[in-house]
Short mmCIF file of C-alpha atoms in Angstrom, two decimals:
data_model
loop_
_atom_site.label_atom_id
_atom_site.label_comp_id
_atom_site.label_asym_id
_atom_site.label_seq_id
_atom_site.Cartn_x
_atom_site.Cartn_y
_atom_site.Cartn_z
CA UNK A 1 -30.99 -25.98 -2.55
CA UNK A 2 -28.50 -28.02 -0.11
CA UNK A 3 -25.10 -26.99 -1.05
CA UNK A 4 -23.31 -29.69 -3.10
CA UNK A 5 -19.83 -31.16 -2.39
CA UNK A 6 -17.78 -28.23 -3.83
CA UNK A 7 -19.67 -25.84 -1.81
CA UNK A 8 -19.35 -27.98 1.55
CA UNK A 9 -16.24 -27.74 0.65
CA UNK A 10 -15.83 -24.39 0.63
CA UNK A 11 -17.56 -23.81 3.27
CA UNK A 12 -15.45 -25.88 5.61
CA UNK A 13 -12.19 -24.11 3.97
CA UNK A 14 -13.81 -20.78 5.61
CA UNK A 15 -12.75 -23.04 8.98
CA UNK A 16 -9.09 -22.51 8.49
CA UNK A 17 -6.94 -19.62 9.90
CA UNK A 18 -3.87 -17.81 8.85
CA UNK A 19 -0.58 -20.39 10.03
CA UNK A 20 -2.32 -23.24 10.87
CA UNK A 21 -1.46 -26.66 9.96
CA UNK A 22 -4.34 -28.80 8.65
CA UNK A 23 -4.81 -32.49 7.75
CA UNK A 24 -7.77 -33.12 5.67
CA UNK A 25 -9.44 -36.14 4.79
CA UNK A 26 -9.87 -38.43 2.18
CA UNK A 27 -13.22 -37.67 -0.07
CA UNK A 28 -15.22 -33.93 0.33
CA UNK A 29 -12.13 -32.96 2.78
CA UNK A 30 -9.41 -33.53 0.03
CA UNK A 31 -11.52 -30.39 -2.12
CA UNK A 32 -10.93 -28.31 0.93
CA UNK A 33 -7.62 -27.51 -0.67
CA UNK A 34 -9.58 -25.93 -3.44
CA UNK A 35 -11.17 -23.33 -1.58
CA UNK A 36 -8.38 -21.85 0.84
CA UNK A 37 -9.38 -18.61 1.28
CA UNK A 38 -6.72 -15.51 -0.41
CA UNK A 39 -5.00 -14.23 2.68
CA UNK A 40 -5.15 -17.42 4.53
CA UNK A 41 -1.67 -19.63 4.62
CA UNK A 42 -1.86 -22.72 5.61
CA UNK A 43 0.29 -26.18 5.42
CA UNK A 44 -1.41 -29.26 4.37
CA UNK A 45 0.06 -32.43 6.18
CA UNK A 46 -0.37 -35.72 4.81
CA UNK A 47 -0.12 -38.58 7.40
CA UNK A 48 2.19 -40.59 4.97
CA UNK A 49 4.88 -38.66 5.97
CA UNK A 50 4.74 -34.59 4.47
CA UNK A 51 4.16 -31.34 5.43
CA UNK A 52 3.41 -28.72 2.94
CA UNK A 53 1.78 -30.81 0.06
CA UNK A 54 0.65 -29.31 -3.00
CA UNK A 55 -1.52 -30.17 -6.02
CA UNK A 56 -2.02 -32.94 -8.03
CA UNK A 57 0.98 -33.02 -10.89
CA UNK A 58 1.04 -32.44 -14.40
CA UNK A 59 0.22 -34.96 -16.43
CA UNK A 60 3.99 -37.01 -17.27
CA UNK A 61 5.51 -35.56 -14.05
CA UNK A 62 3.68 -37.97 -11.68
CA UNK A 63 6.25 -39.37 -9.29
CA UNK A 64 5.88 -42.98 -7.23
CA UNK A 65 7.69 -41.78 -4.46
CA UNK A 66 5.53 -38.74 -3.73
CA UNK A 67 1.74 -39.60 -3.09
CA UNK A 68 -0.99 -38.40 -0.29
CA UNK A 69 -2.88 -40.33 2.39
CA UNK A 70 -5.35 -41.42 -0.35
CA UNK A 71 -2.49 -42.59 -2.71
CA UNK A 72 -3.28 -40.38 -4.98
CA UNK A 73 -0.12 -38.87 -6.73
CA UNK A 74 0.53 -35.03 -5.71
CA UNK A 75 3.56 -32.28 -5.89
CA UNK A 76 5.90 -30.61 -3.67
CA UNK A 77 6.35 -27.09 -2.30
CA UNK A 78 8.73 -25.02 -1.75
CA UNK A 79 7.89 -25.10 2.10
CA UNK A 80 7.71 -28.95 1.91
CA UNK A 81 9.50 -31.44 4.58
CA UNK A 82 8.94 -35.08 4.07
CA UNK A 83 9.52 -37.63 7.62
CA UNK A 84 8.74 -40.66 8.94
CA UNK A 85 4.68 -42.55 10.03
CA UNK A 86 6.02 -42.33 13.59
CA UNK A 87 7.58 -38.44 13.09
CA UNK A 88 3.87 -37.93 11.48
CA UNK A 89 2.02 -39.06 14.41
CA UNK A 90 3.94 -37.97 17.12
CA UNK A 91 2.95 -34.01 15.64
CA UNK A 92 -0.79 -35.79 14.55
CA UNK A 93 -0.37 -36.90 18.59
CA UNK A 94 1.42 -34.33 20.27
CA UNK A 95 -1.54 -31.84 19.52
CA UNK A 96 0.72 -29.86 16.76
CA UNK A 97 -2.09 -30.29 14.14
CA UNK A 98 -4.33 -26.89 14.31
CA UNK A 99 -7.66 -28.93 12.46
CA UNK A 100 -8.67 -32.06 10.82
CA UNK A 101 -11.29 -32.18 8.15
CA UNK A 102 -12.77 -35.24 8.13
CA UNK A 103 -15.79 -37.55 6.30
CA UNK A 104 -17.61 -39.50 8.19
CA UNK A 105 -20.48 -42.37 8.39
CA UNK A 106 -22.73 -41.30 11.75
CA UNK A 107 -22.19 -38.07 14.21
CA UNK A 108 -23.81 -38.29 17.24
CA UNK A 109 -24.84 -35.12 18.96
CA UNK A 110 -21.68 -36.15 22.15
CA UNK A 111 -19.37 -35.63 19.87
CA UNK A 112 -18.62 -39.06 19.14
CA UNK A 113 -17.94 -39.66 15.34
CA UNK A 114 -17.73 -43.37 13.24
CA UNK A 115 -16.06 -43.43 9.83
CA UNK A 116 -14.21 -46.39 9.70
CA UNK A 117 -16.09 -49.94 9.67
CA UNK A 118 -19.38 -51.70 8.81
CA UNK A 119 -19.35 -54.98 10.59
CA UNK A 120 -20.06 -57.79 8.17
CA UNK A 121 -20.28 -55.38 5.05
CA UNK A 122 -17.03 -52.79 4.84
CA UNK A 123 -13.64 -53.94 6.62
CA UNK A 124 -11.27 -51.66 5.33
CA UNK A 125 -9.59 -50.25 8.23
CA UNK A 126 -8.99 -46.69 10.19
CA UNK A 127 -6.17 -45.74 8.79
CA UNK A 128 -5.22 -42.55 10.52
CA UNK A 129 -8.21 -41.39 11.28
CA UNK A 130 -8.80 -42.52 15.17
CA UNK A 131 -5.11 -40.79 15.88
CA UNK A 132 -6.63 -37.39 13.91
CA UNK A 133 -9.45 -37.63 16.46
CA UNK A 134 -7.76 -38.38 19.90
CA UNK A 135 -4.44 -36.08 18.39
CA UNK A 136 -5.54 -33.08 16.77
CA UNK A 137 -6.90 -29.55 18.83
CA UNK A 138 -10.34 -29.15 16.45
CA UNK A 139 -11.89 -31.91 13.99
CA UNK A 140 -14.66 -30.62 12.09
CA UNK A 141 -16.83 -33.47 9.66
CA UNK A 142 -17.98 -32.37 6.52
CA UNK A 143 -20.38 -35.47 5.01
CA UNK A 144 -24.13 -35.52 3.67
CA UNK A 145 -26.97 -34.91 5.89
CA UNK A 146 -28.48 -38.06 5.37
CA UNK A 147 -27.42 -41.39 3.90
CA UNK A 148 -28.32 -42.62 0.40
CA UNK A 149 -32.09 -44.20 1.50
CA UNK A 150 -32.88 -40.80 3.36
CA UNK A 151 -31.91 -41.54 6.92
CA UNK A 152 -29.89 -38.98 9.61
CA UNK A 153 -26.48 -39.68 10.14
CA UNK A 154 -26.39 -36.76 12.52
CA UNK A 155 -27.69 -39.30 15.58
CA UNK A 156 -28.32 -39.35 19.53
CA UNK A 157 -25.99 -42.18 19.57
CA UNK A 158 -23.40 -43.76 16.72
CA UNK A 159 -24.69 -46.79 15.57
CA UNK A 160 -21.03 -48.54 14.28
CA UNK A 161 -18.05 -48.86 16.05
CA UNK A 162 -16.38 -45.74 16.86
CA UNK A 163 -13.35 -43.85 16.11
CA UNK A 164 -13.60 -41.59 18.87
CA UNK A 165 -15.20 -40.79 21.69
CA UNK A 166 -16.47 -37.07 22.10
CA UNK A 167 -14.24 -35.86 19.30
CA UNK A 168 -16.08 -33.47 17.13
CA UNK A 169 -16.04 -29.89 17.22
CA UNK A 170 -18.12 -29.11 14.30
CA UNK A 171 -20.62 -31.10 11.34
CA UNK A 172 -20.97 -29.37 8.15
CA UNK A 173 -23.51 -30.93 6.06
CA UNK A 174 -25.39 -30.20 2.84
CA UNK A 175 -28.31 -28.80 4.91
CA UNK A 176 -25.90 -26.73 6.78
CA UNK A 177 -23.41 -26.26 9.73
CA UNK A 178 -23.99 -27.65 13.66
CA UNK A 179 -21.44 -27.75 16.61
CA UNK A 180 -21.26 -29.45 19.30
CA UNK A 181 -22.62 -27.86 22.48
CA UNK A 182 -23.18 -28.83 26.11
CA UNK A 183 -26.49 -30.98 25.61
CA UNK A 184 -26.21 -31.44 21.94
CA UNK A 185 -26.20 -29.68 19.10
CA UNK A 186 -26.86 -26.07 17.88
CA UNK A 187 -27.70 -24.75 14.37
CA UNK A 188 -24.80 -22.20 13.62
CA UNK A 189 -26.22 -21.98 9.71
CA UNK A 190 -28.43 -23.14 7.62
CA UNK A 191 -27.20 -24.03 3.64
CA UNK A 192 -28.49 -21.65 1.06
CA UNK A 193 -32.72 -22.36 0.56
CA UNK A 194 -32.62 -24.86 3.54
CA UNK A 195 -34.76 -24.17 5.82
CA UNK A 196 -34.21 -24.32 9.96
CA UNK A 197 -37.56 -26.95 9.58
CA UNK A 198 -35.89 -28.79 6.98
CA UNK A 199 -32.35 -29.46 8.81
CA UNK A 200 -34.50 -30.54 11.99
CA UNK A 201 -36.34 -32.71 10.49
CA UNK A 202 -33.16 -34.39 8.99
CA UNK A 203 -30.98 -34.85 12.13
CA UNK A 204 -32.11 -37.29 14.82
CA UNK A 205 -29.52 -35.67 17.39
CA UNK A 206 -31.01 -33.46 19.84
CA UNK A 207 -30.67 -29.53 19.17
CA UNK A 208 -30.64 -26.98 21.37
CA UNK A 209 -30.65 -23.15 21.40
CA UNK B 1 31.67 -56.24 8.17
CA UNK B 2 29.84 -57.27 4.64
CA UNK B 3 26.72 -55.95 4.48
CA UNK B 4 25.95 -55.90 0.66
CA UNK B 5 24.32 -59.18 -0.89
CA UNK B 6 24.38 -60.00 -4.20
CA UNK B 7 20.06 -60.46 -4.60
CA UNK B 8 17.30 -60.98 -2.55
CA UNK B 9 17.51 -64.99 -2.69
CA UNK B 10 21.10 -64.91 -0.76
CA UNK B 11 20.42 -61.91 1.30
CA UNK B 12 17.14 -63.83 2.96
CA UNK B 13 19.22 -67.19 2.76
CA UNK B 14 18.71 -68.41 6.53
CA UNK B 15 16.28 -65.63 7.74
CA UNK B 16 12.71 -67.27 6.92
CA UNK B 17 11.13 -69.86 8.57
CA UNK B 18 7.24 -70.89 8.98
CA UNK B 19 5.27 -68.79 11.74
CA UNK B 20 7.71 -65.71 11.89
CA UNK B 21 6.59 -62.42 12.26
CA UNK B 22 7.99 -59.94 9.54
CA UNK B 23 7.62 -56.16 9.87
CA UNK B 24 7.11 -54.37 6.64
CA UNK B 25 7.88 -51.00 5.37
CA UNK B 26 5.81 -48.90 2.93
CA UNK B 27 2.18 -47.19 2.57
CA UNK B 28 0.15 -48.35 -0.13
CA UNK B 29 2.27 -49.33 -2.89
CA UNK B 30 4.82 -46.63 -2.03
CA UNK B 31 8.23 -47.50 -0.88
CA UNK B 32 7.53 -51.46 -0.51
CA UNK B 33 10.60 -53.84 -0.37
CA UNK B 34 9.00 -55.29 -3.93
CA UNK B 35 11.88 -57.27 -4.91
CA UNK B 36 12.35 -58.97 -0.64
CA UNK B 37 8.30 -59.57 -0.71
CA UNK B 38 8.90 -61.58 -4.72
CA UNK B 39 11.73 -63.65 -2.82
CA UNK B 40 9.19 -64.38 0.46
CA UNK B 41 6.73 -65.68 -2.25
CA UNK B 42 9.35 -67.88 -3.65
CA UNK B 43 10.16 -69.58 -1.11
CA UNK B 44 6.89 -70.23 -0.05
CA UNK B 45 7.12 -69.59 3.83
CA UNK B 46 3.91 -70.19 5.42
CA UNK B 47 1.56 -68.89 8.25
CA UNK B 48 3.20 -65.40 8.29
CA UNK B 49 2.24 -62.47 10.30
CA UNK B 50 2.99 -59.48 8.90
CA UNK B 51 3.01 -56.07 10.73
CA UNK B 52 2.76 -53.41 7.61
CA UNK B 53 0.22 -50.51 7.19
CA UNK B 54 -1.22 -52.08 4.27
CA UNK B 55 -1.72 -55.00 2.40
CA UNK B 56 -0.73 -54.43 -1.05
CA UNK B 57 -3.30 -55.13 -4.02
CA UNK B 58 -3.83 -57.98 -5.72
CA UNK B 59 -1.10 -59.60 -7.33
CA UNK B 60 1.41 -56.76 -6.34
CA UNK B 61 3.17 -55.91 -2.98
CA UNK B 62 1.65 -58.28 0.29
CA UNK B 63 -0.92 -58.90 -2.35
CA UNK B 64 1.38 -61.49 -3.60
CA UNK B 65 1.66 -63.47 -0.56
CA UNK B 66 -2.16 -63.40 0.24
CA UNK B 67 -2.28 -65.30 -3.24
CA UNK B 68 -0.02 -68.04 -2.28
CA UNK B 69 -2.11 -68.32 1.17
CA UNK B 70 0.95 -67.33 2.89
CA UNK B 71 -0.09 -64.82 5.54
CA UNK B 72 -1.73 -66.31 8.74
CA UNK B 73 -2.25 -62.43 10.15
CA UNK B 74 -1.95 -58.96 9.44
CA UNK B 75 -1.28 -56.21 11.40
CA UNK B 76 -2.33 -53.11 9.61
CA UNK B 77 -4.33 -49.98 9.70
CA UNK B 78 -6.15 -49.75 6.35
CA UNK B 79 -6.40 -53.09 3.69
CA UNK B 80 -9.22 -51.48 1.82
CA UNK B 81 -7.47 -52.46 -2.02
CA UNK B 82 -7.26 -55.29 -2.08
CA UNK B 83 -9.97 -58.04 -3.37
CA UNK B 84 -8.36 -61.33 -2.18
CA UNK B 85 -7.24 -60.03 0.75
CA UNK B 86 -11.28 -59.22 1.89
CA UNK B 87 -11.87 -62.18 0.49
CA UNK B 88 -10.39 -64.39 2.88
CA UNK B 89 -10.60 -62.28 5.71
CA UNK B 90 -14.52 -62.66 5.19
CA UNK B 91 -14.15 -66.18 4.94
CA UNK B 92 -11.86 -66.55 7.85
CA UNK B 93 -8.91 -67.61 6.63
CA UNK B 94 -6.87 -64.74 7.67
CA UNK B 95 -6.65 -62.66 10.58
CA UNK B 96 -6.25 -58.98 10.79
CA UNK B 97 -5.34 -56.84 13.93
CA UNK B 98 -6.52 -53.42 12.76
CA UNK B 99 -4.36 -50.77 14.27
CA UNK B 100 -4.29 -47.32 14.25
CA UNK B 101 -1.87 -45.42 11.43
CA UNK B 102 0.18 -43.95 14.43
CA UNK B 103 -0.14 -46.56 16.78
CA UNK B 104 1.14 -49.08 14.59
CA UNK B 105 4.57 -46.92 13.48
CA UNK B 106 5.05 -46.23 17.16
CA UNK B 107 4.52 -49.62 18.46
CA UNK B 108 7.63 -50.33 15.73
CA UNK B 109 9.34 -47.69 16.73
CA UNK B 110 8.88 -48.50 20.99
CA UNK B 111 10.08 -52.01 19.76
CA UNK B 112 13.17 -50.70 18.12
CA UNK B 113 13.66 -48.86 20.82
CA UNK B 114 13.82 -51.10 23.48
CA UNK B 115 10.36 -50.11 24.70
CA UNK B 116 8.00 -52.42 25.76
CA UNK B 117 4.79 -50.66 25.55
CA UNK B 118 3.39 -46.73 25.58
CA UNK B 119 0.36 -44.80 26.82
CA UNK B 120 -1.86 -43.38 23.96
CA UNK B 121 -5.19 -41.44 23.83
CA UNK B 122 -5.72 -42.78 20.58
CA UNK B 123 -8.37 -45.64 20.57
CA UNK B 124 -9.61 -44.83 24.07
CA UNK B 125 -13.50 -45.36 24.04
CA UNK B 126 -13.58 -47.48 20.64
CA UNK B 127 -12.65 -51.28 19.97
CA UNK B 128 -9.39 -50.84 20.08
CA UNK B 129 -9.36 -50.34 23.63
CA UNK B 130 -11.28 -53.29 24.49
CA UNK B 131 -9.12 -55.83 26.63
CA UNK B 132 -6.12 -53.17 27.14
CA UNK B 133 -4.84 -51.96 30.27
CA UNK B 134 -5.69 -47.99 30.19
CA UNK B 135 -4.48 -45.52 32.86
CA UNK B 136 -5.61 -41.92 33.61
CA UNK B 137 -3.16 -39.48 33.16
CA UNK B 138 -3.60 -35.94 34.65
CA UNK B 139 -7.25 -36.55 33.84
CA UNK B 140 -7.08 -37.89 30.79
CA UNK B 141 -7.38 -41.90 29.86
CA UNK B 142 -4.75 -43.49 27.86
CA UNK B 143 -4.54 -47.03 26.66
CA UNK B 144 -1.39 -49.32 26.80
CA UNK B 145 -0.09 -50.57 23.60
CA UNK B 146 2.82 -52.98 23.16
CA UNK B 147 6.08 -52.22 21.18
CA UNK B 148 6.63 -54.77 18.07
CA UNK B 149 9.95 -56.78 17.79
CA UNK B 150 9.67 -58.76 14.93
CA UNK B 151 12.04 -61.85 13.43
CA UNK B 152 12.71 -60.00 10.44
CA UNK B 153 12.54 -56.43 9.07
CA UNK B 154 11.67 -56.01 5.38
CA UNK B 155 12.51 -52.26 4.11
CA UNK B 156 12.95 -50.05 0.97
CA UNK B 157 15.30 -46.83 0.82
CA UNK B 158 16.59 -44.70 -1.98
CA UNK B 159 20.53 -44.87 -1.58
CA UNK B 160 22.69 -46.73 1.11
CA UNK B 161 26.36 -46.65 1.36
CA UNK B 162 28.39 -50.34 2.18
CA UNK B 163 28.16 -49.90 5.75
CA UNK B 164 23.95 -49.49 5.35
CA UNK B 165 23.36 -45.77 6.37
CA UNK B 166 20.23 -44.93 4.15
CA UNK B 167 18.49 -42.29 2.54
CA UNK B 168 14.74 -42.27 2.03
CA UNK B 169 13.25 -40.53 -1.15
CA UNK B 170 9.72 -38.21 0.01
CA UNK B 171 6.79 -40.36 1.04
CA UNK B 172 8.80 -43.18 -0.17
CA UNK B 173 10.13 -43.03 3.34
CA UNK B 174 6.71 -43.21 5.48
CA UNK B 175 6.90 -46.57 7.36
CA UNK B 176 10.36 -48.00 6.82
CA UNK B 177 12.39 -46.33 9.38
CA UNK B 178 10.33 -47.88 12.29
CA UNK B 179 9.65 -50.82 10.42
CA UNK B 180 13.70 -51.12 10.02
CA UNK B 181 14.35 -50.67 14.15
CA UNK B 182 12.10 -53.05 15.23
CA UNK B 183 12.87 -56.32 13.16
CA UNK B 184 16.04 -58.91 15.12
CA UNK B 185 17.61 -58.87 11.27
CA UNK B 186 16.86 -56.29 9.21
CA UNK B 187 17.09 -56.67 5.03
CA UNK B 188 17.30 -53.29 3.14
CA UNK B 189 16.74 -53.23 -0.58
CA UNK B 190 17.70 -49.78 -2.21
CA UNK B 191 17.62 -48.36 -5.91
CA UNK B 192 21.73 -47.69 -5.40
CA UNK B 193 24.65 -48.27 -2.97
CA UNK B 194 27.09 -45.79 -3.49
CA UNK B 195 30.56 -45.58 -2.24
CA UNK B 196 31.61 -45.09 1.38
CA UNK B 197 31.65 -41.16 2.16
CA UNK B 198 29.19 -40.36 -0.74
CA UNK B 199 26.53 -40.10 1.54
CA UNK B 200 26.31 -36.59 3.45
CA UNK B 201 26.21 -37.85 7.12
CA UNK B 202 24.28 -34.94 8.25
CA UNK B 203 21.41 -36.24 5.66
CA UNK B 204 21.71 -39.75 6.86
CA UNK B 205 17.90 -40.75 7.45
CA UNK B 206 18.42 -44.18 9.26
CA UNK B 207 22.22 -44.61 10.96
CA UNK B 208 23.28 -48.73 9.50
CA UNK B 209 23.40 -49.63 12.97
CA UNK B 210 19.84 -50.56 12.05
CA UNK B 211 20.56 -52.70 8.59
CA UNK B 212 22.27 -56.44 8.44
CA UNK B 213 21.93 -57.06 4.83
CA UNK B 214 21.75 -54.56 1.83
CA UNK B 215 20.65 -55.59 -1.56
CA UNK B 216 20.86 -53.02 -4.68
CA UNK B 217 17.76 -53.67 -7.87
CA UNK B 218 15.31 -52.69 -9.97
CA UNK B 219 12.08 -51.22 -8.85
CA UNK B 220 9.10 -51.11 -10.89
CA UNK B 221 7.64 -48.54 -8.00
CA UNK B 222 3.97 -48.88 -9.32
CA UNK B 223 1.78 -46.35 -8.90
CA UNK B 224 -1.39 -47.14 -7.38
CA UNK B 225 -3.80 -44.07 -7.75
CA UNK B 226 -2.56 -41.89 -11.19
CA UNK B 227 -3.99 -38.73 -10.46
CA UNK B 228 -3.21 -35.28 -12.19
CA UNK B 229 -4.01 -31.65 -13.04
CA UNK B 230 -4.54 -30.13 -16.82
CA UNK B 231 -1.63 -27.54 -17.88
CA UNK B 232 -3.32 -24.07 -18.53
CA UNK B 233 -3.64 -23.80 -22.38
#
């Protein structure tokens, strides 16, 4: 069985090391914060303007003035600092972000990743997500395989516009995990029940040994 | 030196005009000058551009101002809730200038600063790139953005004191500091002006060098995405 959201998930939250700062993503990457491993500290950053975010709130204690990247309303921490969209992107920038966990639309096996338009059909904007790329020391994509009518997203070359060039580090899919490698792509595990045929036959990027 | 207006009619009395180019604070729905944006709408000012991360939603925030067809651009980095505003964006009636999250606060913030334009890696390689200068720096390729100085600066904060030093409250701060430096007149709307020397000026977020007029009002501070957790039984 490919693993399912929660377990991409949780497979991508085995990515993160003690002390790092992290900035996940809107969608699969937001249930990253789920599945931090015990042992393992680490400081969420939302590019709004926090460090140190914590979960959603109770249900009455919700608080306009205190939301994440995707709106959605959240809590503080002890740890917490809020600061400015500049502040945020000068440390998003200045390479002080350890990883960004990110969704994505089409990987190709360069490196380059696209996650923020359609032309013609879905015009909503990057957001942060092309100063993640170009700013932050390792972006990993966690996403599906293959889109909804079966076809690889994990590609030679990105179809849509990109939103950066050369920028991925690692895909984890629900077939299983690839990085980036000199050439293209190699298999560095395979989902529960997937089989090494199975993946291949799924990605149109080239993979190498 | 009177900074404090009585409401956000006299405090934008003489500051809009057809064609100007307004800088925005807020993300989402979050810290938005809601009460300057109602006035902007009521007095109808036409072919706007409008440099602000987002676009409100329909009916509430920028959303109004799309309504009354009163934006000519946008200069954001993510408009995705908002109906009308695809709506005529499809059709053509508006123009957007997507920008990057961080490139947009810093090309406020350059502006404020008295800096023309910057060097960034982010965009290099994609569409946003296309038609900039770029220049390779110790090996690395950079593109040139320009800073934003815009006719007017629209802005939300928490507390001011009379002479306009301000105090954001959490991610109600996000864009409004930049957005704040980089306007010719800037117009602050907060939820209270307290008296001079009530303010800690070590926990000053933005000095009142920065703000020309101060309003005080009611927020409704909607929230746009209500999400929450279940209390253990």
């Amino acid at each position: 069985m490919p693993w399912d959201r929660n377990q991409m998930a949780a497979r991508a939250a085995q990515e993160l090391q003690d002390g790092w700062y992290v900035n996940l993503g809107i969608g699969i990457p937001t249930l990253v914060a789920n599945y931090i491993p015990k042992g393992v500290e680490v400081t969420l950053q939302s590019e709004n303007g926090m460090l140190g975010m914590g979960p959603f709130p109770y249900e009455g204690e919700e608080d306009a003035d205190l939301i994440n990247a995707g709106k959605q309303t959240i809590t503080e921490l002890p740890q917490t600092v809020f600061f400015d969209s500049s502040q945020s992107f000068a440390m998003i920038r200045g390479g002080k972000i350890n990883m960004a966990i990110l969704g994505a639309m089409e990987v190709a096996e360069n490196g380059d990743l696209a996650n923020w338009m359609i032309p013609g059909k879905l015009v909503k904007g990057m957001g942060g997500a092309m100063d993640l790329v170009a700013g932050v020391k390792r972006v990993v994509v966690v996403m599906d395989h293959t889109s909804k009518a079966g076809e690889s997203k994990v590609l030679k070359q990105c179809t849509l516009p990109l939103t950066g060039k050369g920028v991925v580090s690692r895909i984890i899919t629900n077939l299983g995990v690839l990085d980036v490698v000199p050439g293209g792509l190699k298999i560095v595990e395979l989902a529960d029940g997937v089989t090494e045929e199975e993946l291949r036959k799924a990605t149109e990027a080239k993979i190498v040994n | 030196m009177k900074k404090i207006y009585p409401d956000a009619k006299a405090a934008l009395d003489g500051l809009l005009f057809d064609g100007m180019l307004i800088a925005a604070g807020g993300f989402g729905l979050c810290g938005i000058p809601e009460l300057l944006i109602a006035e902007i709408k009521r007095c109808g000012t036409k072919n706007l551009i409008i440099a602000s991360n987002n676009a409100g939603v329909d009916g509430f925030g920028l959303g109004q101002l799309l309504e009354g067809k009163q934006v000519k651009k946008m200069m954001s980095s993510y408009v995705g809730e908002n109906a009308e505003f695809m709506r005529q964006f499809l059709e053509k009636e508006l123009e957007v200038e997507f920008n990057p999250q961080g490139t947009l606060a810093e090309r406020m913030r350059a502006g404020g600063a008295g800096i023309p334009g910057f060097y960034t890696k982010t965009g290099v390689g994609t569409v946003i790139a296309e038609g900039k200068e770029t220049k390779v720096f110790d090996g690395q390729t950079y593109v040139l953005e320009r800073g934003i100085v815009a006719d007017l600066s629209i802005v939300k904060a928490w507390k001011a004191d009379p002479s306009g030093n301000l105090v954001f409250r959490k991610t109600a701060r996000n864009f409004n500091p930049p957005a704040a430096t980089c306007g010719k007149v800037c117009v602050v709307e907060v939820e209270e002006i307290v008296p001079l020397g009530a303010l800690n000026p070590d926990y000053i977020h933005l000095p009142g060098i920065y703000v020309n007029r101060l309003i005080q009002g009611q927020h409704e501070k909607r929230i746009e995405q209500r999400t929450t957790r279940k209390r253990a039984a």
